[in-house]
Amino acid sequence: MEAAENANVAAPLIKRLDLSKGDKFDTMLQGVLDVASLPDPLGKITFANRLDDGLELYRVTCPIGVLLVIFESRPEVIANITALAIKSGNAVILKGGKESFHSFAAISGLIREALEGTEIPPGAVQLIESRQEVSELLKQDKYIDLVVPRGSNELVRSIKSNTKIPVLGHADGLCSVYVHHDADIDMAARIVVDSKTNYVAACNAAENLLLQRSALQSHLPALATALIDAGVSLKVTPEISESLKQAGVEGTASATIGSAEEKDFETEYLSLTIAVAAVEGVEEAIKHINSHSSKHTDSIVTASKEIADKFLNGVDSSGVFWNASTRFSDGFRYGFGTEVGISTSKIHARGPVGLEGLTCYQYQLRGTGQVAADYVGAGGKKEFKHENINI
């Protein structure tokens, strides 16, 4: 913390570095305990089929192998990732943001010390410091099985273009809340304010607010006032600006109202700022989100199940919520214990990546001397039974 303050690190980042804020430290510890109490994810049979008498096929979960996780300057992340890696049977190489290296070194030292009293080799968890080490490790596709980069889209793209190792991308958290005209105003205000302010430096904090055009007169004044009262500055389109003027809503010295540009709807602020625009309806909201978001988490506030279902099925994000804050997009809140990150990829794992996302599977065939040549398709006459085995 002292090093960051002496280096004039930006306030949102200093907030991320501070484990003493709120319940961050206790939450970190609880996350480790929660992971420990989860069922063992390994050795689970997810498919079983009797090919023939005495010849049975099983699909069984197993570790991925060696993980390389590159993450931001949040000290608690190292404990979260290590707990998940150990529980899922994976070795892990960790590279955190340089601003947190003192904390990372202290915590990883404790982890290695704890592992010395177990059957897990201390080298199963390793910490690296330099970018050069990352560059070298990205070439080791023979030894490293999965790279998990957490951070900006630029980081994820850079990693993908510089390695042959599979990459589970965790990019920007560019989250939106859309308020439909029939939304309860008090509910909408609570959800919007919580999504933006509960923890502004988190990747699941809302950066965009969209309102249905027919709700500007009824909903915008209350939502804007609630945000301004919470210290949030608004970047608004001309249409929103005019509506606020007509309603007599003004900013303050610390929570200003300014003009929004197109790029503002593609910016992860990680601060008390939100971009606000109007859309014609749910279809335009879906189009706007799919065009501007990072496919992380987006929420709709509406009283209509039909409208909500259209939004939930139309928005192409890893988390899509109805009448709930975007801040619920989190492995701990989902009951995963904790998470390696939130994946915006569409293969293997999506959304908060917990134990299940750090396992894969293998097929185990258990026979009694059978050979393929005896069966149809390989020269033989025997037919396969292909009977499901209850598991």
mmCIF file of C-alpha atoms in Angstrom:
data_model
loop_
_atom_site.group_PDB
_atom_site.id
_atom_site.type_symbol
_atom_site.label_atom_id
_atom_site.label_comp_id
_atom_site.label_asym_id
_atom_site.label_seq_id
_atom_site.Cartn_x
_atom_site.Cartn_y
_atom_site.Cartn_z
ATOM 1 C CA MET A 1 0.000 0.000 0.000
ATOM 2 C CA GLU A 2 2.829 2.393 0.859
ATOM 3 C CA ALA A 3 4.623 1.658 -2.414
ATOM 4 C CA ALA A 4 1.428 2.318 -4.386
ATOM 5 C CA GLU A 5 0.705 5.561 -2.576
ATOM 6 C CA ASN A 6 4.295 6.757 -3.026
ATOM 7 C CA ALA A 7 4.036 5.970 -6.748
ATOM 8 C CA ASN A 8 0.797 7.997 -7.040
ATOM 9 C CA VAL A 9 -1.156 4.963 -8.245
ATOM 10 C CA ALA A 10 -4.727 5.784 -9.303
ATOM 11 C CA ALA A 11 -7.365 5.672 -6.549
ATOM 12 C CA PRO A 12 -9.412 2.755 -8.035
ATOM 13 C CA LEU A 13 -6.278 0.589 -8.152
ATOM 14 C CA ILE A 14 -5.276 1.520 -4.593
ATOM 15 C CA LYS A 15 -8.766 0.422 -3.541
ATOM 16 C CA ARG A 16 -8.143 -2.949 -5.201
ATOM 17 C CA LEU A 17 -4.834 -3.318 -3.352
ATOM 18 C CA ASP A 18 -6.306 -2.726 0.111
ATOM 19 C CA LEU A 19 -7.291 -6.017 1.755
ATOM 20 C CA SER A 20 -8.372 -4.184 4.904
ATOM 21 C CA LYS A 21 -11.309 -2.477 3.172
ATOM 22 C CA GLY A 22 -14.698 -3.774 4.240
ATOM 23 C CA ASP A 23 -14.850 -7.553 4.466
ATOM 24 C CA LYS A 24 -12.363 -8.324 1.665
ATOM 25 C CA PHE A 25 -9.926 -10.224 3.891
ATOM 26 C CA ASP A 26 -12.620 -12.292 5.622
ATOM 27 C CA THR A 27 -14.273 -12.968 2.262
ATOM 28 C CA MET A 28 -10.949 -14.210 0.881
ATOM 29 C CA LEU A 29 -10.578 -16.636 3.800
ATOM 30 C CA GLN A 30 -14.187 -17.776 3.544
ATOM 31 C CA GLY A 31 -13.669 -18.417 -0.173
ATOM 32 C CA VAL A 32 -10.816 -20.817 0.617
ATOM 33 C CA LEU A 33 -12.949 -22.624 3.215
ATOM 34 C CA ASP A 34 -15.899 -22.792 0.828
ATOM 35 C CA VAL A 35 -13.737 -24.367 -1.891
ATOM 36 C CA ALA A 36 -12.385 -26.877 0.622
ATOM 37 C CA SER A 37 -15.936 -27.909 1.583
ATOM 38 C CA LEU A 38 -17.111 -28.424 -2.019
ATOM 39 C CA PRO A 39 -17.380 -31.990 -3.381
ATOM 40 C CA ASP A 40 -14.268 -33.385 -5.048
ATOM 41 C CA PRO A 41 -14.636 -32.496 -8.761
ATOM 42 C CA LEU A 42 -12.302 -35.286 -9.894
ATOM 43 C CA GLY A 43 -13.163 -38.877 -10.744
ATOM 44 C CA LYS A 44 -16.827 -38.101 -11.406
ATOM 45 C CA ILE A 45 -18.490 -40.312 -14.016
ATOM 46 C CA THR A 46 -20.506 -38.078 -16.370
ATOM 47 C CA PHE A 47 -21.330 -40.709 -19.015
ATOM 48 C CA ALA A 48 -21.463 -44.509 -18.927
ATOM 49 C CA ASN A 49 -22.282 -46.879 -21.770
ATOM 50 C CA ARG A 50 -22.102 -50.663 -22.118
ATOM 51 C CA LEU A 51 -20.679 -51.306 -25.571
ATOM 52 C CA ASP A 52 -20.980 -55.059 -25.089
ATOM 53 C CA ASP A 53 -20.999 -57.578 -22.271
ATOM 54 C CA GLY A 54 -17.773 -57.001 -20.353
ATOM 55 C CA LEU A 55 -16.905 -53.869 -22.353
ATOM 56 C CA GLU A 56 -17.913 -50.629 -20.635
ATOM 57 C CA LEU A 57 -17.099 -47.019 -21.482
ATOM 58 C CA TYR A 58 -16.930 -44.264 -18.843
ATOM 59 C CA ARG A 59 -16.324 -40.526 -19.167
ATOM 60 C CA VAL A 60 -14.486 -39.427 -16.020
ATOM 61 C CA THR A 61 -13.498 -35.934 -14.872
ATOM 62 C CA CYS A 62 -9.775 -35.205 -14.448
ATOM 63 C CA PRO A 63 -7.465 -32.188 -13.965
ATOM 64 C CA ILE A 64 -6.473 -30.019 -16.913
ATOM 65 C CA GLY A 65 -2.810 -30.146 -15.824
ATOM 66 C CA VAL A 66 -0.651 -27.036 -15.526
ATOM 67 C CA LEU A 67 -2.336 -23.612 -15.494
ATOM 68 C CA LEU A 68 -0.730 -20.243 -16.187
ATOM 69 C CA VAL A 69 -2.930 -17.533 -14.661
ATOM 70 C CA ILE A 70 -2.163 -13.866 -15.382
ATOM 71 C CA PHE A 71 -4.245 -11.532 -13.281
ATOM 72 C CA GLU A 72 -4.708 -7.984 -12.067
ATOM 73 C CA SER A 73 -3.388 -6.317 -8.907
ATOM 74 C CA ARG A 74 -5.862 -7.775 -6.406
ATOM 75 C CA PRO A 75 -4.107 -9.547 -3.513
ATOM 76 C CA GLU A 76 -7.029 -11.828 -2.673
ATOM 77 C CA VAL A 77 -6.990 -13.372 -6.147
ATOM 78 C CA ILE A 78 -3.879 -15.454 -5.426
ATOM 79 C CA ALA A 79 -5.645 -17.266 -2.568
ATOM 80 C CA ASN A 80 -8.785 -17.806 -4.653
ATOM 81 C CA ILE A 81 -6.925 -19.238 -7.635
ATOM 82 C CA THR A 82 -4.618 -21.410 -5.546
ATOM 83 C CA ALA A 83 -7.522 -22.942 -3.630
ATOM 84 C CA LEU A 84 -9.312 -23.810 -6.866
ATOM 85 C CA ALA A 85 -6.151 -25.175 -8.502
ATOM 86 C CA ILE A 86 -5.311 -27.440 -5.554
ATOM 87 C CA LYS A 87 -8.887 -28.691 -5.167
ATOM 88 C CA SER A 88 -9.127 -29.474 -8.910
ATOM 89 C CA GLY A 89 -5.770 -31.261 -8.958
ATOM 90 C CA ASN A 90 -3.965 -28.717 -11.124
ATOM 91 C CA ALA A 91 -0.537 -27.151 -10.775
ATOM 92 C CA VAL A 92 -0.586 -23.364 -11.214
ATOM 93 C CA ILE A 93 1.881 -20.659 -12.197
ATOM 94 C CA LEU A 94 0.745 -17.215 -11.066
ATOM 95 C CA LYS A 95 1.611 -13.793 -12.492
ATOM 96 C CA GLY A 96 -0.143 -10.894 -10.785
ATOM 97 C CA GLY A 97 -0.030 -7.154 -11.364
ATOM 98 C CA LYS A 98 3.247 -5.571 -10.275
ATOM 99 C CA GLU A 99 1.505 -3.208 -7.841
ATOM 100 C CA SER A 100 0.511 -6.197 -5.667
ATOM 101 C CA PHE A 101 3.762 -8.126 -5.831
ATOM 102 C CA HIS A 102 4.655 -7.574 -2.148
ATOM 103 C CA SER A 103 1.297 -8.994 -1.079
ATOM 104 C CA PHE A 104 1.456 -11.803 -3.641
ATOM 105 C CA ALA A 105 4.910 -12.843 -2.407
ATOM 106 C CA ALA A 106 3.765 -12.867 1.228
ATOM 107 C CA ILE A 107 0.624 -14.889 0.537
ATOM 108 C CA SER A 108 2.315 -17.351 -1.852
ATOM 109 C CA GLY A 109 5.044 -17.915 0.741
ATOM 110 C CA LEU A 110 2.388 -18.915 3.269
ATOM 111 C CA ILE A 111 0.740 -21.213 0.728
ATOM 112 C CA ARG A 112 4.004 -22.994 -0.065
ATOM 113 C CA GLU A 113 4.730 -23.307 3.667
ATOM 114 C CA ALA A 114 1.321 -24.882 4.215
ATOM 115 C CA LEU A 115 1.808 -27.322 1.332
ATOM 116 C CA GLU A 116 5.038 -28.621 2.876
ATOM 117 C CA GLY A 117 2.940 -30.538 5.372
ATOM 118 C CA THR A 118 0.846 -32.248 2.697
ATOM 119 C CA GLU A 119 1.257 -34.732 -0.143
ATOM 120 C CA ILE A 120 1.052 -31.841 -2.626
ATOM 121 C CA PRO A 121 4.533 -30.723 -3.737
ATOM 122 C CA PRO A 122 5.151 -27.041 -2.885
ATOM 123 C CA GLY A 123 6.244 -26.503 -6.503
ATOM 124 C CA ALA A 124 2.649 -27.115 -7.595
ATOM 125 C CA VAL A 125 2.060 -23.418 -6.841
ATOM 126 C CA GLN A 126 4.611 -20.977 -8.256
ATOM 127 C CA LEU A 127 4.775 -17.202 -8.497
ATOM 128 C CA ILE A 128 6.581 -15.306 -11.251
ATOM 129 C CA GLU A 129 7.264 -11.585 -11.373
ATOM 130 C CA SER A 130 8.480 -10.368 -14.767
ATOM 131 C CA ARG A 131 6.839 -10.010 -18.162
ATOM 132 C CA GLN A 132 9.860 -11.738 -19.676
ATOM 133 C CA GLU A 133 9.030 -14.862 -17.674
ATOM 134 C CA VAL A 134 5.489 -14.733 -19.055
ATOM 135 C CA SER A 135 6.809 -14.438 -22.616
ATOM 136 C CA GLU A 136 8.982 -17.511 -22.129
ATOM 137 C CA LEU A 137 6.209 -19.523 -20.501
ATOM 138 C CA LEU A 138 3.801 -18.744 -23.358
ATOM 139 C CA LYS A 139 6.167 -20.738 -25.594
ATOM 140 C CA GLN A 140 5.933 -23.831 -23.391
ATOM 141 C CA ASP A 141 2.895 -25.436 -25.013
ATOM 142 C CA LYS A 142 4.409 -28.872 -24.293
ATOM 143 C CA TYR A 143 4.232 -28.294 -20.538
ATOM 144 C CA ILE A 144 1.465 -25.736 -19.889
ATOM 145 C CA ASP A 145 -2.096 -26.828 -20.636
ATOM 146 C CA LEU A 146 -4.178 -23.668 -20.199
ATOM 147 C CA VAL A 147 -3.572 -19.921 -19.942
ATOM 148 C CA VAL A 148 -6.102 -17.805 -18.042
ATOM 149 C CA PRO A 149 -5.516 -14.063 -18.584
ATOM 150 C CA ARG A 150 -7.619 -11.704 -16.470
ATOM 151 C CA GLY A 151 -7.631 -8.077 -17.522
ATOM 152 C CA SER A 152 -8.202 -5.857 -20.521
ATOM 153 C CA ASN A 153 -9.239 -6.977 -23.988
ATOM 154 C CA GLU A 154 -5.788 -5.848 -25.133
ATOM 155 C CA LEU A 155 -4.133 -8.250 -22.675
ATOM 156 C CA VAL A 156 -6.328 -11.178 -23.727
ATOM 157 C CA ARG A 157 -5.745 -10.493 -27.440
ATOM 158 C CA SER A 158 -1.996 -10.144 -26.869
ATOM 159 C CA ILE A 159 -1.836 -13.469 -25.024
ATOM 160 C CA LYS A 160 -3.870 -15.258 -27.695
ATOM 161 C CA SER A 161 -1.652 -13.953 -30.489
ATOM 162 C CA ASN A 162 1.562 -14.981 -28.722
ATOM 163 C CA THR A 163 0.912 -18.570 -27.679
ATOM 164 C CA LYS A 164 -0.148 -21.956 -29.007
ATOM 165 C CA ILE A 165 -1.507 -22.865 -25.572
ATOM 166 C CA PRO A 166 -5.329 -22.807 -25.250
ATOM 167 C CA VAL A 167 -6.497 -19.513 -23.702
ATOM 168 C CA LEU A 168 -9.525 -19.082 -21.453
ATOM 169 C CA GLY A 169 -10.138 -15.369 -21.951
ATOM 170 C CA HIS A 170 -11.293 -13.123 -19.147
ATOM 171 C CA ALA A 171 -11.624 -9.653 -20.678
ATOM 172 C CA ASP A 172 -13.032 -6.260 -19.676
ATOM 173 C CA GLY A 173 -16.158 -6.106 -17.581
ATOM 174 C CA LEU A 174 -18.329 -3.821 -19.698
ATOM 175 C CA CYS A 175 -21.724 -4.397 -18.070
ATOM 176 C CA SER A 176 -25.053 -2.705 -18.797
ATOM 177 C CA VAL A 177 -28.408 -2.321 -17.084
ATOM 178 C CA TYR A 178 -31.492 -1.818 -19.264
ATOM 179 C CA VAL A 179 -34.633 -0.343 -17.634
ATOM 180 C CA HIS A 180 -37.926 -1.095 -19.429
ATOM 181 C CA HIS A 181 -40.886 1.280 -19.167
ATOM 182 C CA ASP A 182 -42.843 -1.020 -16.824
ATOM 183 C CA ALA A 183 -40.041 -1.405 -14.274
ATOM 184 C CA ASP A 184 -40.739 -0.550 -10.640
ATOM 185 C CA ILE A 185 -38.901 2.752 -10.189
ATOM 186 C CA ASP A 186 -37.621 2.073 -6.663
ATOM 187 C CA MET A 187 -36.438 -1.409 -7.670
ATOM 188 C CA ALA A 188 -34.721 -0.037 -10.764
ATOM 189 C CA ALA A 189 -32.966 2.670 -8.740
ATOM 190 C CA ARG A 190 -31.664 0.168 -6.185
ATOM 191 C CA ILE A 191 -30.421 -2.216 -8.882
ATOM 192 C CA VAL A 192 -28.759 0.514 -10.967
ATOM 193 C CA VAL A 193 -27.047 2.155 -7.980
ATOM 194 C CA ASP A 194 -25.858 -1.176 -6.577
ATOM 195 C CA SER A 195 -24.618 -2.345 -9.982
ATOM 196 C CA LYS A 196 -22.570 0.841 -10.317
ATOM 197 C CA THR A 197 -21.423 1.670 -6.788
ATOM 198 C CA ASN A 198 -21.238 -1.521 -4.700
ATOM 199 C CA TYR A 199 -17.631 -1.988 -5.820
ATOM 200 C CA VAL A 200 -16.712 0.273 -8.717
ATOM 201 C CA ALA A 201 -13.332 -1.397 -9.347
ATOM 202 C CA ALA A 202 -14.931 -4.808 -9.999
ATOM 203 C CA CYS A 203 -15.360 -6.238 -13.482
ATOM 204 C CA ASN A 204 -19.073 -6.851 -12.789
ATOM 205 C CA ALA A 205 -19.842 -3.191 -12.039
ATOM 206 C CA ALA A 206 -22.224 -1.527 -14.494
ATOM 207 C CA GLU A 207 -20.693 0.964 -16.918
ATOM 208 C CA ASN A 208 -23.772 1.651 -19.097
ATOM 209 C CA LEU A 209 -27.384 2.514 -18.273
ATOM 210 C CA LEU A 210 -30.000 2.142 -21.012
ATOM 211 C CA LEU A 211 -33.589 3.347 -20.607
ATOM 212 C CA GLN A 212 -36.558 2.727 -22.824
ATOM 213 C CA ARG A 213 -37.425 5.992 -24.541
ATOM 214 C CA SER A 214 -41.003 5.881 -23.271
ATOM 215 C CA ALA A 215 -39.633 5.702 -19.699
ATOM 216 C CA LEU A 216 -37.557 8.882 -19.839
ATOM 217 C CA GLN A 217 -40.165 11.119 -18.296
ATOM 218 C CA SER A 218 -41.303 8.612 -15.656
ATOM 219 C CA HIS A 219 -38.028 6.880 -14.704
ATOM 220 C CA LEU A 220 -35.010 8.970 -15.724
ATOM 221 C CA PRO A 221 -35.281 11.722 -13.055
ATOM 222 C CA ALA A 222 -35.403 9.224 -10.185
ATOM 223 C CA LEU A 223 -32.594 7.036 -11.579
ATOM 224 C CA ALA A 224 -30.334 9.988 -12.377
ATOM 225 C CA THR A 225 -30.955 11.560 -8.969
ATOM 226 C CA ALA A 226 -30.220 8.270 -7.192
ATOM 227 C CA LEU A 227 -26.930 7.924 -9.074
ATOM 228 C CA ILE A 228 -25.916 11.544 -8.465
ATOM 229 C CA ASP A 229 -26.790 11.221 -4.768
ATOM 230 C CA ALA A 230 -24.470 8.191 -4.710
ATOM 231 C CA GLY A 231 -21.663 10.320 -6.158
ATOM 232 C CA VAL A 232 -21.854 8.973 -9.711
ATOM 233 C CA SER A 233 -21.052 11.228 -12.675
ATOM 234 C CA LEU A 234 -23.199 10.746 -15.774
ATOM 235 C CA LYS A 235 -22.035 10.802 -19.381
ATOM 236 C CA VAL A 236 -25.225 11.307 -21.363
ATOM 237 C CA THR A 237 -26.433 11.529 -24.944
ATOM 238 C CA PRO A 238 -28.087 14.777 -26.132
ATOM 239 C CA GLU A 239 -31.507 13.142 -25.768
ATOM 240 C CA ILE A 240 -30.837 12.213 -22.136
ATOM 241 C CA SER A 241 -29.352 15.646 -21.464
ATOM 242 C CA GLU A 242 -32.492 17.377 -22.739
ATOM 243 C CA SER A 243 -34.739 15.114 -20.647
ATOM 244 C CA LEU A 244 -32.708 15.853 -17.516
ATOM 245 C CA LYS A 245 -32.931 19.605 -18.143
ATOM 246 C CA GLN A 246 -36.700 19.383 -18.560
ATOM 247 C CA ALA A 247 -36.929 17.460 -15.278
ATOM 248 C CA GLY A 248 -34.682 19.958 -13.502
ATOM 249 C CA VAL A 249 -32.039 17.345 -12.610
ATOM 250 C CA GLU A 250 -28.582 18.830 -12.199
ATOM 251 C CA GLY A 251 -25.191 17.436 -11.340
ATOM 252 C CA THR A 252 -22.997 18.422 -8.415
ATOM 253 C CA ALA A 253 -19.358 19.339 -8.015
ATOM 254 C CA SER A 254 -18.456 15.699 -7.428
ATOM 255 C CA ALA A 255 -21.145 13.999 -9.526
ATOM 256 C CA THR A 256 -21.257 15.854 -12.818
ATOM 257 C CA ILE A 257 -23.406 15.505 -15.927
ATOM 258 C CA GLY A 258 -21.369 15.580 -19.135
ATOM 259 C CA SER A 259 -21.723 14.740 -22.805
ATOM 260 C CA ALA A 260 -21.247 11.154 -23.950
ATOM 261 C CA GLU A 261 -19.409 10.090 -27.083
ATOM 262 C CA GLU A 262 -19.696 6.721 -28.809
ATOM 263 C CA LYS A 263 -16.475 5.507 -27.167
ATOM 264 C CA ASP A 264 -17.970 6.154 -23.718
ATOM 265 C CA PHE A 265 -20.287 3.189 -24.230
ATOM 266 C CA GLU A 266 -17.260 0.949 -24.785
ATOM 267 C CA THR A 267 -15.268 2.179 -21.775
ATOM 268 C CA GLU A 268 -14.693 0.252 -18.557
ATOM 269 C CA TYR A 269 -14.519 3.180 -16.119
ATOM 270 C CA LEU A 270 -13.849 1.299 -12.867
ATOM 271 C CA SER A 271 -14.861 4.530 -11.158
ATOM 272 C CA LEU A 272 -17.982 6.478 -10.199
ATOM 273 C CA THR A 273 -18.928 7.204 -13.818
ATOM 274 C CA ILE A 274 -21.662 5.702 -15.997
ATOM 275 C CA ALA A 275 -22.741 6.301 -19.603
ATOM 276 C CA VAL A 276 -26.481 6.787 -20.153
ATOM 277 C CA ALA A 277 -28.537 6.457 -23.345
ATOM 278 C CA ALA A 278 -32.113 5.895 -24.478
ATOM 279 C CA VAL A 279 -33.276 3.032 -26.715
ATOM 280 C CA GLU A 280 -36.608 2.411 -28.373
ATOM 281 C CA GLY A 281 -37.241 -0.897 -26.647
ATOM 282 C CA VAL A 282 -35.828 -4.254 -25.673
ATOM 283 C CA GLU A 283 -34.796 -5.147 -29.229
ATOM 284 C CA GLU A 284 -32.655 -2.021 -29.534
ATOM 285 C CA ALA A 285 -31.261 -2.598 -26.031
ATOM 286 C CA ILE A 286 -30.172 -6.104 -27.069
ATOM 287 C CA LYS A 287 -28.602 -4.756 -30.249
ATOM 288 C CA HIS A 288 -26.789 -1.987 -28.346
ATOM 289 C CA ILE A 289 -25.432 -4.370 -25.715
ATOM 290 C CA ASN A 290 -24.317 -7.000 -28.219
ATOM 291 C CA SER A 291 -22.538 -4.284 -30.217
ATOM 292 C CA HIS A 292 -20.796 -2.533 -27.311
ATOM 293 C CA SER A 293 -20.372 -4.995 -24.455
ATOM 294 C CA SER A 294 -17.494 -7.321 -23.544
ATOM 295 C CA LYS A 295 -20.013 -10.192 -23.170
ATOM 296 C CA HIS A 296 -19.588 -10.221 -19.389
ATOM 297 C CA THR A 297 -22.863 -9.512 -17.523
ATOM 298 C CA ASP A 298 -25.954 -7.488 -18.384
ATOM 299 C CA SER A 299 -29.252 -6.966 -16.587
ATOM 300 C CA ILE A 300 -32.819 -5.967 -17.419
ATOM 301 C CA VAL A 301 -35.323 -4.410 -15.019
ATOM 302 C CA THR A 302 -38.899 -5.099 -16.081
ATOM 303 C CA ALA A 303 -42.203 -6.429 -14.760
ATOM 304 C CA SER A 304 -42.792 -8.464 -17.923
ATOM 305 C CA LYS A 305 -41.615 -12.087 -18.128
ATOM 306 C CA GLU A 306 -42.072 -11.997 -21.898
ATOM 307 C CA ILE A 307 -39.780 -8.960 -22.243
ATOM 308 C CA ALA A 308 -37.306 -10.426 -19.765
ATOM 309 C CA ASP A 309 -37.149 -13.740 -21.648
ATOM 310 C CA LYS A 310 -36.520 -11.889 -24.886
ATOM 311 C CA PHE A 311 -33.622 -10.050 -23.235
ATOM 312 C CA LEU A 312 -32.217 -13.141 -21.491
ATOM 313 C CA ASN A 313 -32.257 -15.146 -24.713
ATOM 314 C CA GLY A 314 -31.089 -12.304 -26.959
ATOM 315 C CA VAL A 315 -28.117 -10.823 -25.103
ATOM 316 C CA ASP A 316 -24.922 -12.699 -25.974
ATOM 317 C CA SER A 317 -23.167 -12.431 -22.598
ATOM 318 C CA SER A 318 -21.902 -14.993 -20.109
ATOM 319 C CA GLY A 319 -24.308 -13.642 -17.471
ATOM 320 C CA VAL A 320 -27.775 -12.247 -18.232
ATOM 321 C CA PHE A 321 -29.955 -11.157 -15.291
ATOM 322 C CA TRP A 322 -33.571 -10.162 -14.714
ATOM 323 C CA ASN A 323 -34.377 -7.742 -11.875
ATOM 324 C CA ALA A 324 -31.011 -8.232 -10.185
ATOM 325 C CA SER A 325 -27.739 -6.335 -9.844
ATOM 326 C CA THR A 326 -24.857 -7.174 -12.180
ATOM 327 C CA ARG A 327 -22.732 -7.529 -9.026
ATOM 328 C CA PHE A 328 -24.178 -11.015 -8.502
ATOM 329 C CA SER A 329 -21.953 -12.251 -11.339
ATOM 330 C CA ASP A 330 -19.370 -13.833 -9.077
ATOM 331 C CA GLY A 331 -18.182 -17.345 -8.262
ATOM 332 C CA PHE A 332 -18.599 -16.819 -4.514
ATOM 333 C CA ARG A 333 -22.185 -15.581 -4.915
ATOM 334 C CA TYR A 334 -22.973 -18.406 -7.362
ATOM 335 C CA GLY A 335 -21.915 -20.936 -4.722
ATOM 336 C CA PHE A 336 -18.678 -21.962 -6.491
ATOM 337 C CA GLY A 337 -16.632 -21.095 -3.392
ATOM 338 C CA THR A 338 -14.577 -18.630 -5.411
ATOM 339 C CA GLU A 339 -13.431 -18.238 -9.005
ATOM 340 C CA VAL A 340 -10.359 -18.124 -11.215
ATOM 341 C CA GLY A 341 -12.103 -15.432 -13.211
ATOM 342 C CA ILE A 342 -15.143 -14.784 -15.340
ATOM 343 C CA SER A 343 -14.757 -16.202 -18.817
ATOM 344 C CA THR A 344 -16.289 -14.397 -21.769
ATOM 345 C CA SER A 345 -15.254 -17.257 -24.048
ATOM 346 C CA LYS A 346 -17.838 -19.625 -25.511
ATOM 347 C CA ILE A 347 -15.974 -22.911 -25.260
ATOM 348 C CA HIS A 348 -15.068 -25.127 -22.296
ATOM 349 C CA ALA A 349 -16.143 -22.689 -19.567
ATOM 350 C CA ARG A 350 -18.234 -19.519 -19.530
ATOM 351 C CA GLY A 351 -19.099 -17.065 -16.771
ATOM 352 C CA PRO A 352 -17.509 -17.480 -13.321
ATOM 353 C CA VAL A 353 -14.917 -20.259 -13.629
ATOM 354 C CA GLY A 354 -14.855 -22.438 -10.532
ATOM 355 C CA LEU A 355 -13.811 -26.032 -9.947
ATOM 356 C CA GLU A 356 -15.811 -27.472 -12.833
ATOM 357 C CA GLY A 357 -14.177 -25.048 -15.273
ATOM 358 C CA LEU A 358 -10.718 -26.234 -14.186
ATOM 359 C CA THR A 359 -11.410 -29.881 -14.983
ATOM 360 C CA CYS A 360 -11.762 -31.762 -18.232
ATOM 361 C CA TYR A 361 -12.476 -35.455 -18.815
ATOM 362 C CA GLN A 362 -11.055 -38.641 -20.233
ATOM 363 C CA TYR A 363 -12.755 -41.744 -21.610
ATOM 364 C CA GLN A 364 -11.990 -44.940 -19.729
ATOM 365 C CA LEU A 365 -12.812 -48.201 -21.514
ATOM 366 C CA ARG A 366 -12.919 -51.270 -19.295
ATOM 367 C CA GLY A 367 -12.891 -54.571 -21.132
ATOM 368 C CA THR A 368 -12.308 -58.295 -20.727
ATOM 369 C CA GLY A 369 -10.053 -58.994 -23.717
ATOM 370 C CA GLN A 370 -12.172 -57.651 -26.595
ATOM 371 C CA VAL A 371 -10.574 -56.635 -29.920
ATOM 372 C CA ALA A 372 -12.019 -54.263 -32.537
ATOM 373 C CA ALA A 373 -11.630 -56.812 -35.334
ATOM 374 C CA ASP A 374 -14.498 -58.869 -33.863
ATOM 375 C CA TYR A 375 -17.012 -56.018 -34.320
ATOM 376 C CA VAL A 376 -18.829 -54.432 -37.248
ATOM 377 C CA GLY A 377 -16.996 -51.512 -38.726
ATOM 378 C CA ALA A 378 -13.595 -53.179 -38.283
ATOM 379 C CA GLY A 379 -14.106 -56.426 -40.214
ATOM 380 C CA GLY A 380 -16.072 -58.418 -37.638
ATOM 381 C CA LYS A 381 -19.712 -59.431 -37.262
ATOM 382 C CA LYS A 382 -20.503 -58.666 -33.640
ATOM 383 C CA GLU A 383 -22.966 -55.833 -33.052
ATOM 384 C CA PHE A 384 -22.470 -53.236 -30.293
ATOM 385 C CA LYS A 385 -25.135 -53.111 -27.588
ATOM 386 C CA HIS A 386 -24.665 -49.460 -26.630
ATOM 387 C CA GLU A 387 -26.738 -49.657 -23.460
ATOM 388 C CA ASN A 388 -26.821 -46.838 -20.932
ATOM 389 C CA ILE A 389 -25.365 -47.678 -17.524
ATOM 390 C CA ASN A 390 -27.127 -46.021 -14.610
ATOM 391 C CA ILE A 391 -24.660 -43.909 -12.608
#
